Amino acid sequence: MFSATEAAGFEEMDGKNDERPIHLDAYLWQVSCCSIGFHRAAKPFYRARTGQYTIEELANFLHFCDMYQCSHTRKFVVSRIQSTRYHFHPAQLINLAIQYNTSALFPFAFKRLVDTPITQLTAQHRELLGNDVFTTLVYVQAALEEHRHIVAAEEPKILMHTSDCQDPVGCNEDWHAIWWNGMARFLLDGRNPQPYHEAVKRFKDMQFGRVSGGCKELMFKIIGEGAAFNHADRFVDEACSRLAEKLIFESSLV
């Protein structure tokens, strides 16, 4: 083939023989530059640290992991973020999750965000969240607040009293009164509203008057199994999943 090329008068090609090697100087220079750039970016992670990594350092490192296709290092960075996730505002974590397509960070951050009063979010937080997340957050918090009011105002009814209940009428009356003065107050406390599980825990420690022991035990079993008290968690999980599917395209490196 090479002799035919020579006979045809074409210029000899690199790689034909030892006298015409293929020069890789430009390629090696590019690889060298990339390697230097990567190690410069990685330097903050490998040096000794006495404090926490900043959100900017973590974001930069995720960027370089994606740029240089470093899957194992990327997983390490994500694990470091998860181990120190309480040090960052949920808006920062959500921004990282979306910007660098890291779904592992999203559920925890979104659930923390739902528990954050909307009045505590600054303009910078809203910018980090983006329109889709912020709009969903407003609707989710409004829906949860409405559900909280419904649960607080409508106690589960004692439909069948247990054998140890000697005063069914008094039992119903006291159950209603204690629910309003206990669960409703815990859930709707303007300064410190309690989540459902904490409200139920405090409610159990109250005095129940004419409510029999058997009826009380039955009702708390119903509360524990009831869909009304699990609705909030399922609603948040569903909203979180839909947002993640819409906004995060899982990286092939994870």
Tab-separated table of C-alpha atoms in Angstrom:
chain	number	residue	atom	x	y	z
A	1	MET	CA	0.000	0.000	0.000
A	2	PHE	CA	2.803	2.378	0.944
A	3	SER	CA	4.704	1.619	-2.237
A	4	ALA	CA	1.601	2.389	-4.260
A	5	THR	CA	1.351	5.707	-2.483
A	6	GLU	CA	4.941	6.531	-3.327
A	7	ALA	CA	4.447	5.517	-6.918
A	8	ALA	CA	1.426	7.742	-7.210
A	9	GLY	CA	3.450	10.670	-6.001
A	10	PHE	CA	1.566	11.264	-2.763
A	11	GLU	CA	3.354	12.631	0.278
A	12	GLU	CA	4.468	9.938	2.678
A	13	MET	CA	2.379	9.697	5.835
A	14	ASP	CA	3.525	9.693	9.449
A	15	GLY	CA	3.545	6.188	10.844
A	16	LYS	CA	4.757	4.519	7.695
A	17	ASN	CA	8.031	3.412	9.276
A	18	ASP	CA	10.508	4.255	11.998
A	19	GLU	CA	11.791	7.178	9.987
A	20	ARG	CA	8.307	8.737	9.875
A	21	PRO	CA	6.917	8.478	13.458
A	22	ILE	CA	3.543	9.919	14.495
A	23	HIS	CA	4.166	13.031	16.571
A	24	LEU	CA	1.962	13.362	19.663
A	25	ASP	CA	3.473	16.541	21.063
A	26	ALA	CA	0.262	18.557	20.801
A	27	TYR	CA	-1.839	15.737	22.235
A	28	LEU	CA	0.534	15.145	25.144
A	29	TRP	CA	0.625	18.875	25.842
A	30	GLN	CA	-3.177	18.963	25.986
A	31	VAL	CA	-3.294	15.946	28.320
A	32	SER	CA	-0.598	17.508	30.495
A	33	CYS	CA	-2.535	20.766	30.743
A	34	CYS	CA	-5.728	18.901	31.638
A	35	SER	CA	-3.889	16.928	34.295
A	36	ILE	CA	-2.402	20.083	35.798
A	37	GLY	CA	-5.807	21.764	35.750
A	38	PHE	CA	-7.438	18.803	37.450
A	39	HIS	CA	-4.847	18.585	40.212
A	40	ARG	CA	-5.088	22.308	40.828
A	41	ALA	CA	-8.838	21.942	41.177
A	42	ALA	CA	-8.442	18.889	43.395
A	43	LYS	CA	-5.860	20.495	45.664
A	44	PRO	CA	-8.420	21.880	48.195
A	45	PHE	CA	-9.759	18.353	48.747
A	46	TYR	CA	-6.408	16.727	49.345
A	47	ARG	CA	-4.834	19.294	51.624
A	48	ALA	CA	-5.259	19.076	55.385
A	49	ARG	CA	-8.390	20.877	56.547
A	50	THR	CA	-9.344	22.204	59.955
A	51	GLY	CA	-12.773	23.492	58.880
A	52	GLN	CA	-15.643	22.713	56.526
A	53	TYR	CA	-15.409	22.989	52.767
A	54	THR	CA	-17.249	25.964	51.367
A	55	ILE	CA	-20.136	25.529	48.968
A	56	GLU	CA	-17.986	27.191	46.281
A	57	GLU	CA	-15.188	24.634	46.728
A	58	LEU	CA	-17.638	21.751	46.512
A	59	ALA	CA	-19.314	23.198	43.428
A	60	ASN	CA	-15.962	23.753	41.705
A	61	PHE	CA	-14.887	20.226	42.438
A	62	LEU	CA	-18.104	18.746	41.083
A	63	HIS	CA	-17.559	20.838	37.961
A	64	PHE	CA	-14.071	19.453	37.429
A	65	CYS	CA	-15.179	15.888	38.186
A	66	ASP	CA	-17.741	16.199	35.413
A	67	MET	CA	-15.270	17.859	33.083
A	68	TYR	CA	-12.651	15.139	33.502
A	69	GLN	CA	-15.134	12.242	33.870
A	70	CYS	CA	-13.898	11.209	37.327
A	71	SER	CA	-16.683	8.956	38.567
A	72	HIS	CA	-15.031	7.663	41.745
A	73	THR	CA	-13.883	11.102	42.809
A	74	ARG	CA	-17.333	12.501	42.074
A	75	LYS	CA	-18.936	9.902	44.337
A	76	PHE	CA	-16.461	10.851	47.051
A	77	VAL	CA	-17.346	14.538	46.730
A	78	VAL	CA	-21.085	13.777	46.879
A	79	SER	CA	-20.541	11.645	49.996
A	80	ARG	CA	-18.669	14.522	51.636
A	81	ILE	CA	-21.526	16.888	50.841
A	82	GLN	CA	-24.044	14.425	52.289
A	83	SER	CA	-22.021	13.941	55.476
A	84	THR	CA	-21.976	17.718	56.088
A	85	ARG	CA	-25.379	18.550	54.569
A	86	TYR	CA	-26.647	20.265	57.716
A	87	HIS	CA	-23.935	22.904	57.330
A	88	PHE	CA	-25.516	24.226	54.136
A	89	HIS	CA	-28.805	25.931	53.421
A	90	PRO	CA	-31.231	23.648	51.537
A	91	ALA	CA	-31.346	26.193	48.694
A	92	GLN	CA	-27.593	25.737	48.195
A	93	LEU	CA	-27.904	21.951	48.120
A	94	ILE	CA	-30.812	22.063	45.677
A	95	ASN	CA	-28.824	24.359	43.407
A	96	LEU	CA	-25.895	21.910	43.462
A	97	ALA	CA	-28.204	18.961	42.795
A	98	ILE	CA	-29.772	20.619	39.751
A	99	GLN	CA	-26.670	22.298	38.353
A	100	TYR	CA	-24.553	19.133	38.568
A	101	ASN	CA	-27.345	16.571	38.077
A	102	THR	CA	-26.906	14.914	41.454
A	103	SER	CA	-30.255	13.464	42.503
A	104	ALA	CA	-28.815	12.019	45.728
A	105	LEU	CA	-28.721	15.522	47.215
A	106	PHE	CA	-32.222	16.568	46.223
A	107	PRO	CA	-34.714	14.723	48.532
A	108	PHE	CA	-33.058	15.714	51.814
A	109	ALA	CA	-32.654	19.323	50.698
A	110	PHE	CA	-36.222	19.655	49.420
A	111	LYS	CA	-37.737	18.214	52.618
A	112	ARG	CA	-35.685	20.625	54.698
A	113	LEU	CA	-36.816	23.421	52.430
A	114	VAL	CA	-40.481	22.516	52.966
A	115	ASP	CA	-39.933	22.906	56.717
A	116	THR	CA	-38.395	26.357	56.205
A	117	PRO	CA	-40.860	29.265	56.569
A	118	ILE	CA	-41.195	31.085	53.274
A	119	THR	CA	-40.486	34.399	55.035
A	120	GLN	CA	-36.990	33.154	55.900
A	121	LEU	CA	-35.999	32.762	52.252
A	122	THR	CA	-34.004	35.650	50.847
A	123	ALA	CA	-33.853	36.844	47.259
A	124	GLN	CA	-30.547	34.983	46.935
A	125	HIS	CA	-32.201	31.777	48.119
A	126	ARG	CA	-34.987	32.178	45.570
A	127	GLU	CA	-32.424	32.730	42.833
A	128	LEU	CA	-30.590	29.540	43.830
A	129	LEU	CA	-33.835	27.556	43.832
A	130	GLY	CA	-35.082	28.717	40.475
A	131	ASN	CA	-38.676	29.348	39.466
A	132	ASP	CA	-39.806	25.709	39.258
A	133	VAL	CA	-38.628	24.755	42.749
A	134	PHE	CA	-39.777	27.985	44.401
A	135	THR	CA	-43.249	27.825	42.833
A	136	THR	CA	-43.634	24.175	43.845
A	137	LEU	CA	-42.494	25.035	47.364
A	138	VAL	CA	-45.178	27.713	47.719
A	139	TYR	CA	-47.930	25.329	46.594
A	140	VAL	CA	-46.659	22.474	48.776
A	141	GLN	CA	-46.491	24.625	51.893
A	142	ALA	CA	-49.966	26.020	51.240
A	143	ALA	CA	-51.409	22.516	50.758
A	144	LEU	CA	-49.708	21.219	53.916
A	145	GLU	CA	-51.000	24.161	55.925
A	146	GLU	CA	-54.554	23.531	54.762
A	147	HIS	CA	-54.226	19.838	55.613
A	148	ARG	CA	-52.829	20.707	59.029
A	149	HIS	CA	-55.898	22.850	59.764
A	150	ILE	CA	-58.241	20.053	58.693
A	151	VAL	CA	-56.491	17.501	60.921
A	152	ALA	CA	-56.470	19.914	63.852
A	153	ALA	CA	-60.173	20.734	63.549
A	154	GLU	CA	-61.540	17.266	62.830
A	155	GLU	CA	-60.481	14.660	65.360
A	156	PRO	CA	-60.899	10.954	64.464
A	157	LYS	CA	-64.221	9.789	65.905
A	158	ILE	CA	-64.588	6.978	68.425
A	159	LEU	CA	-66.956	4.819	66.401
A	160	MET	CA	-66.921	1.850	68.769
A	161	HIS	CA	-66.112	2.022	72.456
A	162	THR	CA	-64.108	-0.731	74.135
A	163	SER	CA	-65.486	-2.996	76.880
A	164	ASP	CA	-63.837	-1.015	79.686
A	165	CYS	CA	-65.600	2.237	78.676
A	166	GLN	CA	-68.298	2.966	81.272
A	167	ASP	CA	-69.401	6.354	79.934
A	168	PRO	CA	-69.441	6.487	76.111
A	169	VAL	CA	-71.011	9.957	75.989
A	170	GLY	CA	-68.471	11.415	78.420
A	171	CYS	CA	-65.710	9.559	76.603
A	172	ASN	CA	-66.668	11.202	73.291
A	173	GLU	CA	-66.968	14.655	74.849
A	174	ASP	CA	-63.593	14.507	76.580
A	175	TRP	CA	-61.885	13.048	73.513
A	176	HIS	CA	-63.146	15.990	71.446
A	177	ALA	CA	-62.121	18.563	74.074
A	178	ILE	CA	-58.689	17.054	74.660
A	179	TRP	CA	-58.043	16.809	70.924
A	180	TRP	CA	-58.834	20.501	70.441
A	181	ASN	CA	-56.791	21.593	73.451
A	182	GLY	CA	-53.945	19.210	72.679
A	183	MET	CA	-53.406	18.121	69.075
A	184	ALA	CA	-54.940	21.229	67.560
A	185	ARG	CA	-52.851	23.492	69.776
A	186	PHE	CA	-49.638	21.607	69.007
A	187	LEU	CA	-50.266	21.609	65.254
A	188	LEU	CA	-51.431	25.226	64.978
A	189	ASP	CA	-49.117	26.896	67.468
A	190	GLY	CA	-48.348	30.215	65.790
A	191	ARG	CA	-44.849	30.464	67.242
A	192	ASN	CA	-43.791	26.827	67.286
A	193	PRO	CA	-46.041	24.482	65.269
A	194	GLN	CA	-45.125	20.860	65.817
A	195	PRO	CA	-44.750	18.226	63.103
A	196	TYR	CA	-47.300	15.410	63.234
A	197	HIS	CA	-45.135	12.821	64.972
A	198	GLU	CA	-44.049	15.277	67.671
A	199	ALA	CA	-47.623	16.527	68.186
A	200	VAL	CA	-48.836	12.942	68.650
A	201	LYS	CA	-46.014	12.226	71.095
A	202	ARG	CA	-46.977	15.232	73.233
A	203	PHE	CA	-50.663	14.445	72.900
A	204	LYS	CA	-50.138	10.975	74.411
A	205	ASP	CA	-48.757	12.530	77.601
A	206	MET	CA	-51.926	14.531	78.324
A	207	GLN	CA	-54.656	13.648	80.820
A	208	PHE	CA	-57.679	12.144	79.054
A	209	GLY	CA	-60.422	12.576	81.653
A	210	ARG	CA	-63.352	10.254	80.983
A	211	VAL	CA	-61.714	8.616	77.950
A	212	SER	CA	-61.218	4.974	78.937
A	213	GLY	CA	-57.827	3.311	78.661
A	214	GLY	CA	-59.110	0.929	76.021
A	215	CYS	CA	-60.620	3.690	73.900
A	216	LYS	CA	-57.456	5.755	74.180
A	217	GLU	CA	-55.296	2.817	73.084
A	218	LEU	CA	-57.628	2.088	70.166
A	219	MET	CA	-57.639	5.677	68.969
A	220	PHE	CA	-53.856	6.002	69.061
A	221	LYS	CA	-53.625	2.823	67.022
A	222	ILE	CA	-55.976	4.392	64.474
A	223	ILE	CA	-53.914	7.578	64.498
A	224	GLY	CA	-50.722	5.618	63.889
A	225	GLU	CA	-52.226	3.755	60.949
A	226	GLY	CA	-54.402	6.554	59.604
A	227	ALA	CA	-53.813	7.974	56.139
A	228	ALA	CA	-54.478	11.510	57.392
A	229	PHE	CA	-51.269	11.534	59.425
A	230	ASN	CA	-49.152	9.996	56.670
A	231	HIS	CA	-50.588	12.179	53.914
A	232	ALA	CA	-48.124	15.025	54.457
A	233	ASP	CA	-45.025	12.854	54.055
A	234	ARG	CA	-46.393	11.133	50.969
A	235	PHE	CA	-47.391	14.468	49.441
A	236	VAL	CA	-43.902	15.922	49.947
A	237	ASP	CA	-42.266	12.754	48.594
A	238	GLU	CA	-44.394	12.893	45.456
A	239	ALA	CA	-43.698	16.587	44.845
A	240	CYS	CA	-39.988	15.974	45.392
A	241	SER	CA	-39.909	13.050	42.962
A	242	ARG	CA	-41.702	15.008	40.231
A	243	LEU	CA	-39.321	17.936	40.569
A	244	ALA	CA	-36.261	15.691	40.479
A	245	GLU	CA	-37.511	13.913	37.352
A	246	LYS	CA	-38.129	17.244	35.661
A	247	LEU	CA	-34.976	19.099	36.649
A	248	ILE	CA	-32.239	16.512	37.177
A	249	PHE	CA	-30.729	14.436	34.418
A	250	GLU	CA	-28.733	11.839	36.319
A	251	SER	CA	-25.060	11.931	35.451
A	252	SER	CA	-23.573	8.807	33.910
A	253	LEU	CA	-20.744	9.197	36.396
A	254	VAL	CA	-22.937	8.346	39.387
